Short mmCIF file of C-alpha atoms in Angstrom, two decimals:
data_model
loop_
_atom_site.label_atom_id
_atom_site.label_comp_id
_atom_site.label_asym_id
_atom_site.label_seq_id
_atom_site.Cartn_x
_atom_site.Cartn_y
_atom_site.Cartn_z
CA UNK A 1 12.05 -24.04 -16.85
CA UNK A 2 8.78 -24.71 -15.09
CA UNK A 3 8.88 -24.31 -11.37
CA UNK A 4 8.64 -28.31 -11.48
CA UNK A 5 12.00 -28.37 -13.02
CA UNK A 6 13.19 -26.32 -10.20
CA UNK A 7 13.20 -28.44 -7.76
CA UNK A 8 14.28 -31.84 -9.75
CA UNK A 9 16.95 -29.93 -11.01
CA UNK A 10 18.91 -28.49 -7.37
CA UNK A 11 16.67 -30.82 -4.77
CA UNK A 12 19.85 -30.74 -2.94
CA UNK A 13 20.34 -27.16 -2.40
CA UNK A 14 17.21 -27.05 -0.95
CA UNK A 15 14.41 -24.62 -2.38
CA UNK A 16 12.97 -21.31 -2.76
CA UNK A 17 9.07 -22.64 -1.79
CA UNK A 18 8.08 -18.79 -2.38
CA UNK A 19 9.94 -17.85 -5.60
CA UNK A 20 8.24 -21.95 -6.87
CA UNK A 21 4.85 -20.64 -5.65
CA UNK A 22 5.39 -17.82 -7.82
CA UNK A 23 6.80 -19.07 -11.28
CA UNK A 24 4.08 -21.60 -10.74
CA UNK A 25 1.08 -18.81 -10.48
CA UNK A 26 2.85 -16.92 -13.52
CA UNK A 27 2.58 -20.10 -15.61
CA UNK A 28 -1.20 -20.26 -14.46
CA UNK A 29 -2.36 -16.72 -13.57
CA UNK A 30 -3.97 -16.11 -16.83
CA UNK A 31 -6.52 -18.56 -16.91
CA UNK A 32 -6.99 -19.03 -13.55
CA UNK A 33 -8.57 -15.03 -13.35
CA UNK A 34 -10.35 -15.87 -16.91
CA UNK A 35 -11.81 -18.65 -15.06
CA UNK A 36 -12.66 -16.45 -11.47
CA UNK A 37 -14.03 -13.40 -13.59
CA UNK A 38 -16.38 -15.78 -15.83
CA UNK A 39 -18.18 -16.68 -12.55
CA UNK A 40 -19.77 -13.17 -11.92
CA UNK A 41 -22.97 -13.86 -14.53
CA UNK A 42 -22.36 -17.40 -14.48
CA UNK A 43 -22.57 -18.22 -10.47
CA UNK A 44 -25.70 -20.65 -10.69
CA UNK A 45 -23.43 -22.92 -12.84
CA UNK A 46 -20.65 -23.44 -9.43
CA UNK A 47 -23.70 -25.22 -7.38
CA UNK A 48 -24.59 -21.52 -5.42
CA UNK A 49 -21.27 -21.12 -4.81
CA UNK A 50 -19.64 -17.53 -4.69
CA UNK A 51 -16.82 -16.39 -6.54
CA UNK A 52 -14.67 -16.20 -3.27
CA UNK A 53 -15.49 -19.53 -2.06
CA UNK A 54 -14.27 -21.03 -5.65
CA UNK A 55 -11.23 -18.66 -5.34
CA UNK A 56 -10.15 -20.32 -1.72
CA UNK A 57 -10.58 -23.68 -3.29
CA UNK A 58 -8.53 -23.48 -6.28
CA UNK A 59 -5.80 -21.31 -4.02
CA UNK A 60 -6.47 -24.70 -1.84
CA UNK A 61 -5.71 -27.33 -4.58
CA UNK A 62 -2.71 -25.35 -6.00
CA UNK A 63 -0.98 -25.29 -2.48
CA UNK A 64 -1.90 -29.43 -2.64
CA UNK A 65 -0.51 -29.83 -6.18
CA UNK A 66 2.90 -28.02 -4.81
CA UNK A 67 3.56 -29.46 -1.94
CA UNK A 68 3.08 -33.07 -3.68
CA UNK A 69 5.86 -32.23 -6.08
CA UNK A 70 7.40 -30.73 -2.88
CA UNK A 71 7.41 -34.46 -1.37
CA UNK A 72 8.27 -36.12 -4.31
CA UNK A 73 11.46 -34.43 -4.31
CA UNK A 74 12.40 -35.27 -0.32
CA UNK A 75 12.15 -31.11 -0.01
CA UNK A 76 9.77 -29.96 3.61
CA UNK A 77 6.72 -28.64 3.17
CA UNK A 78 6.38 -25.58 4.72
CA UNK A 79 3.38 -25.06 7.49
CA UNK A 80 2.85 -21.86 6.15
CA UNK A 81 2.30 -23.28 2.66
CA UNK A 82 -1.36 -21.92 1.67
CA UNK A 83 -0.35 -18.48 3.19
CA UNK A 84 2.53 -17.92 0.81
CA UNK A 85 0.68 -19.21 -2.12
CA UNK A 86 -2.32 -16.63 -1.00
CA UNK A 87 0.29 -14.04 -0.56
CA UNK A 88 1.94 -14.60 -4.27
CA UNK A 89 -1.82 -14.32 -5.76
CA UNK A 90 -2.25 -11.22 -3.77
CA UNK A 91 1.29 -9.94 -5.20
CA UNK A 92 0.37 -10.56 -8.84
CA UNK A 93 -3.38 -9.25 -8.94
CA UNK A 94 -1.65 -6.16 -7.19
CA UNK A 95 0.84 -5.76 -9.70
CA UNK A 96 -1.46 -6.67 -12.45
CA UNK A 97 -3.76 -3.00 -11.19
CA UNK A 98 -0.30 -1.13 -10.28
CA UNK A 99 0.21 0.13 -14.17
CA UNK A 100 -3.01 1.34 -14.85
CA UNK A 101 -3.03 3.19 -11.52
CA UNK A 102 0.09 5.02 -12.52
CA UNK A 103 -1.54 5.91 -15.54
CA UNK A 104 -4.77 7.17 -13.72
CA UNK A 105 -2.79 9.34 -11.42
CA UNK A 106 -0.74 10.56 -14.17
CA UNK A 107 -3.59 12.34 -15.57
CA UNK A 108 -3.71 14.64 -12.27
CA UNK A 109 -0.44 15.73 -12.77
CA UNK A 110 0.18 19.67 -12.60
CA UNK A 111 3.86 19.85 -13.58
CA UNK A 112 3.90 23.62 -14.63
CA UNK A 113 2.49 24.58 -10.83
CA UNK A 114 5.30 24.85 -9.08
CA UNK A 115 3.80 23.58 -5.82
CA UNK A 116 1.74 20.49 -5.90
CA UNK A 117 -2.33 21.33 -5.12
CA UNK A 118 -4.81 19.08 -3.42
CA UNK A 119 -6.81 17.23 -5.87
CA UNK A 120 -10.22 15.24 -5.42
CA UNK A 121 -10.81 12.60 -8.06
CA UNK A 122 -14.33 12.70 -9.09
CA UNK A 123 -16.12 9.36 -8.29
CA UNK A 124 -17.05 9.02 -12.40
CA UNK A 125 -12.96 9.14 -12.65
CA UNK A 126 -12.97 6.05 -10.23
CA UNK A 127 -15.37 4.23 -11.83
CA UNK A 128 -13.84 4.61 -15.17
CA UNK A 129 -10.86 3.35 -13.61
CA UNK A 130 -12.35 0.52 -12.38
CA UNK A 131 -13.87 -0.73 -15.98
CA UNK A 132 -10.52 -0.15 -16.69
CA UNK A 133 -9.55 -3.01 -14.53
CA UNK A 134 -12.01 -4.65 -15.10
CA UNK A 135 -11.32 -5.34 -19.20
CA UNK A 136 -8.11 -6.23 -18.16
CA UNK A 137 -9.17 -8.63 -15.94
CA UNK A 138 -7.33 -7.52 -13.02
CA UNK A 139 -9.93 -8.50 -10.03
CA UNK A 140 -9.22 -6.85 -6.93
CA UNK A 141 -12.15 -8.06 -5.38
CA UNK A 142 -10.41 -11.58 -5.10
CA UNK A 143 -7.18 -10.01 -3.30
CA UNK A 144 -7.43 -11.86 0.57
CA UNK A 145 -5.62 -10.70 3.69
CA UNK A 146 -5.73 -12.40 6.90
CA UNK A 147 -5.82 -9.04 8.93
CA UNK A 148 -9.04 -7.86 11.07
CA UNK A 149 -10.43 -4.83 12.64
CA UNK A 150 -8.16 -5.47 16.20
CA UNK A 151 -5.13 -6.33 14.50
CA UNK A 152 -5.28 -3.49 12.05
CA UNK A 153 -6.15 -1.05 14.93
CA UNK A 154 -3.45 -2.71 17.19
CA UNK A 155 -0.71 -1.45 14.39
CA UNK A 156 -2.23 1.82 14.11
CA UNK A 157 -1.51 2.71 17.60
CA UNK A 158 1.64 0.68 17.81
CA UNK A 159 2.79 3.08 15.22
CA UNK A 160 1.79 6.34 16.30
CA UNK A 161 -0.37 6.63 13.47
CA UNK A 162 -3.94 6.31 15.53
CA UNK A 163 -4.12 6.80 19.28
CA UNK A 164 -6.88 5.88 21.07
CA UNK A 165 -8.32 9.29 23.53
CA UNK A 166 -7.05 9.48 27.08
CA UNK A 167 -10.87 9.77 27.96
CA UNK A 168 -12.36 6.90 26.13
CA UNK A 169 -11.57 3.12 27.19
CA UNK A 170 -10.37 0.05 25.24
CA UNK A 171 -13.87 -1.21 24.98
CA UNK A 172 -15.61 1.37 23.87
CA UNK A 173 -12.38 2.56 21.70
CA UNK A 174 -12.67 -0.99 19.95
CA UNK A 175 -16.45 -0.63 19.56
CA UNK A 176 -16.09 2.63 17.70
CA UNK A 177 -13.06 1.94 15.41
CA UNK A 178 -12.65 3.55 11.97
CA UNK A 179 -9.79 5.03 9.82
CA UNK A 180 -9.50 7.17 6.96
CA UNK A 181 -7.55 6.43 3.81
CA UNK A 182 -4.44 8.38 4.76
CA UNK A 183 -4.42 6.33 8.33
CA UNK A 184 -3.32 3.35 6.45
CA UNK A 185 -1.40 5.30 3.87
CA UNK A 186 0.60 6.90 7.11
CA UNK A 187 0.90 3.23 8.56
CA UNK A 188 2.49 1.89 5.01
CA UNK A 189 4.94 4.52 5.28
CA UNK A 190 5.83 3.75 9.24
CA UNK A 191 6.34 0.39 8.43
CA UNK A 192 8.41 0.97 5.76
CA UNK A 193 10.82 3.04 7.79
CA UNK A 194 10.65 0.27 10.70
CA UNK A 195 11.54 -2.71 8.17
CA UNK A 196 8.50 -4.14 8.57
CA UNK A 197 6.06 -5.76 5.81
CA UNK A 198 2.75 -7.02 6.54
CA UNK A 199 0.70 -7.46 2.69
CA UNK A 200 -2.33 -6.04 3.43
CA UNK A 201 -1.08 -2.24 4.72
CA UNK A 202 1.75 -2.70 2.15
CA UNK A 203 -1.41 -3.47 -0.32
CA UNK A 204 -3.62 -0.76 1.15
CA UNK A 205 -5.86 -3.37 1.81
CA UNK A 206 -6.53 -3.49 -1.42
CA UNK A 207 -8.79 -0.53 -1.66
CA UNK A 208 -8.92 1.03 -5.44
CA UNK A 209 -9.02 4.35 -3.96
CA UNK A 210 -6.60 4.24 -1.17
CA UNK A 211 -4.19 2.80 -4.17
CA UNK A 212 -5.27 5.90 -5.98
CA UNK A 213 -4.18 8.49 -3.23
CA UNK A 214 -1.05 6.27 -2.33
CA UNK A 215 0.10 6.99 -6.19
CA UNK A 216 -0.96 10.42 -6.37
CA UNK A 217 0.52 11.02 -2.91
CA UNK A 218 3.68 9.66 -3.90
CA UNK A 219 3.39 12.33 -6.84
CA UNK A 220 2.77 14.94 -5.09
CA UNK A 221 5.33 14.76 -2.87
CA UNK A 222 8.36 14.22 -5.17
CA UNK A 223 6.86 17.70 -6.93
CA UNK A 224 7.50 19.34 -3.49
CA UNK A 225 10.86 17.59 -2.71
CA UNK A 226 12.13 19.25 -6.09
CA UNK A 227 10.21 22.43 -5.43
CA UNK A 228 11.38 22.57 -1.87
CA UNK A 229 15.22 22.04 -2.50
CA UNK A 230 15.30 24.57 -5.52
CA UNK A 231 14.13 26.90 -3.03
CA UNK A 232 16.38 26.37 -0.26
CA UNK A 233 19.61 25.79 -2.51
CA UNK A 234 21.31 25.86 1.06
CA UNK A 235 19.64 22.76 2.77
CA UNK A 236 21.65 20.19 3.47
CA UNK A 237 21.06 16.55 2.31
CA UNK A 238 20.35 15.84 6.22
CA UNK A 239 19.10 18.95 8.08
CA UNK A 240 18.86 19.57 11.80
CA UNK A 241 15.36 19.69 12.89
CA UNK A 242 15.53 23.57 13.26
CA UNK A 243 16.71 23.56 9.93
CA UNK A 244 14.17 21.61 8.86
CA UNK A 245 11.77 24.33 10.06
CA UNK A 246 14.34 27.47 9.08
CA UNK A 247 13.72 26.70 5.52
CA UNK A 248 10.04 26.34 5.67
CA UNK A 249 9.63 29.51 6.76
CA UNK A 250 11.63 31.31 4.66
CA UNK A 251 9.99 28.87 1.93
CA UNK A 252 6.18 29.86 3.13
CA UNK A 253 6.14 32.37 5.91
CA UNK A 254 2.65 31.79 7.32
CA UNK A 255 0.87 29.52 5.45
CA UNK A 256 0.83 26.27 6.93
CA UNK A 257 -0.49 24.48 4.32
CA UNK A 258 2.42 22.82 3.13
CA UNK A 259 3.08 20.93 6.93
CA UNK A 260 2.49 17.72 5.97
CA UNK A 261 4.70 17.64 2.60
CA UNK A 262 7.62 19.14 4.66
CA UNK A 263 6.70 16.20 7.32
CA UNK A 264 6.81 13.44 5.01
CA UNK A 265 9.96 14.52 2.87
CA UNK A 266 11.80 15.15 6.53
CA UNK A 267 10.82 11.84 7.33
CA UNK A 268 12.64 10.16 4.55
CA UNK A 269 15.68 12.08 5.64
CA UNK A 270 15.66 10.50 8.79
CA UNK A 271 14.01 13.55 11.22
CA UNK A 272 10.79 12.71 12.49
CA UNK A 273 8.36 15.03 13.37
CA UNK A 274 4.33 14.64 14.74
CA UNK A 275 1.71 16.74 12.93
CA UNK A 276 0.96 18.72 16.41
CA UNK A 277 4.98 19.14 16.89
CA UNK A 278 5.89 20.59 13.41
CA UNK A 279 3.11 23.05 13.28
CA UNK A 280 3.92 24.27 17.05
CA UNK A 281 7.77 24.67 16.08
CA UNK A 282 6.66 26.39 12.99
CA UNK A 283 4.73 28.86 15.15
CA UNK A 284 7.33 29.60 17.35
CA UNK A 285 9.66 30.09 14.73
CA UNK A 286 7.35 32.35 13.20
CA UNK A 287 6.43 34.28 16.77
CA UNK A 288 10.09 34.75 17.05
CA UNK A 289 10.30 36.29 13.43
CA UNK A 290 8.03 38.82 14.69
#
């Protein structure tokens, strides 16, 4: 059933405009990236047009071509029409990468160590990776998020993630703006916990190797949940914050290396510690220990 056979056949029970924006960019998907990826050698045949600017048409003309059939069928057109249909591209071009990332990352695994190590993909590795992608056709140069610099750095802070220094103003704060790849990572997880979904963090702004370090994160840290509970047979499945930091020292004694893993995993048990916090309680408990 084509997402035009949707609607005729339940106009009355109204209509899922998203889940129709979707079945109708599955039904197209295919060619429409054959079509966006033929225009890198080929860009002197679209009039000096870039491959972006042809992207935001088409995304145009497909939001057009639905909400016609939308009005044909007495059914209101959402305002928020083109955003939904530039949010379902987004969700399928991510998707489309997600596999091959998995696979990527898998590669890095160290399964016999019984503690996961830091690893640092080589930049060859990436590249590889993103010839990879690029026989596939998955494009995510053509992903598009309506998020900029302020609003990005006005969740960072809302969120505890980034905090601008009590020395420096707004102004000069805003001027001098950056993140690093584990900001936004830290932010995706935040917003998870809060409920909240905004594309473009949940996408890691579509940045190959943020993706990469999300994945291998995520790896990572399921190796030290399993490490971490073999190795404290006693924990509970929700420990009290001192427990929390009983068991990693008895688990590591001094070496503080393994902070942010312990972090992370308490996090998703519902105990939520900052980075300065955990290591200062981890001191203590240490000083104490003697």
């Amino acid at each position: 059933m084509t997402f035009l056979d949707r609607f005729k056949a339940k106009p009355e029970k109204g209509a899922d405009v998203r889940a129709a924006v979707g079945e109708y960019l599955d039904q197209h998907l295919e060619r429409l990236m054959s079509t966006w990826l033929s225009m890198g050698a080929e860009e002197d045949m679209f009039g000096g047009l870039d491959r972006r600017e042809i992207v935001r048409r088409d995304t145009i003309n497909i939001a057009d071509t639905i909400a016609a059939h939308l009005r044909e069928q007495k059914i209101k057109v959402p305002d928020n029409l083109l955003t939904i249909v530039r949010e379902e591209l987004n969700e399928r071009i991510f998707q489309a990468a997600r596999p091959y990332i998995v696979e990527f990352v898998a590669r890095y695994r160290h399964p016999r160590d019984e503690w996961p190590r830091e690893v640092d993909i080589p930049l060859k590795d990436m590249q590889a990776l993103e010839k990879t992608l690029e026989e596939h056709q998955v494009a995510l140069g053509l992903l598009y998020y309506d998020i900029n610099d302020d609003k990005l750095r006005g969740l960072l802070e809302k969120y505890g993630v980034r905090k601008r220094p009590k020395h420096q103003d707004a102004e000069v704060w805003a001027r001098s703006f950056s993140y690093m790849h584990e900001d936004i990572i830290a932010l995706k997880a935040r917003l998870r916990e809060k409920g909240v979904r905004v594309q473009a963090v949940e996408h890691l702004l579509g940045d190959l190797r943020i993706m990469v370090k999300d994945e291998l994160l995520a790896e990572q840290d399921e190796q030290f949940e399993r490490s971490f509970k073999l190795a404290n047979p006693w924990l509970i499945a929700t420990p009290t914050r001192d427990g929390w930091i009983r068991a990693y020292v008895a688990t590591f004694g001094r070496n503080l290396d393994y902070l942010p893993y312990l972090q992370r995993m308490a996090a998703r048990r519902g105990t939520y510690f900052e980075k300065e916090e955990l290591k200062a309680l981890v001191e203590e408990a240490l000083r104490q220990q003697g």
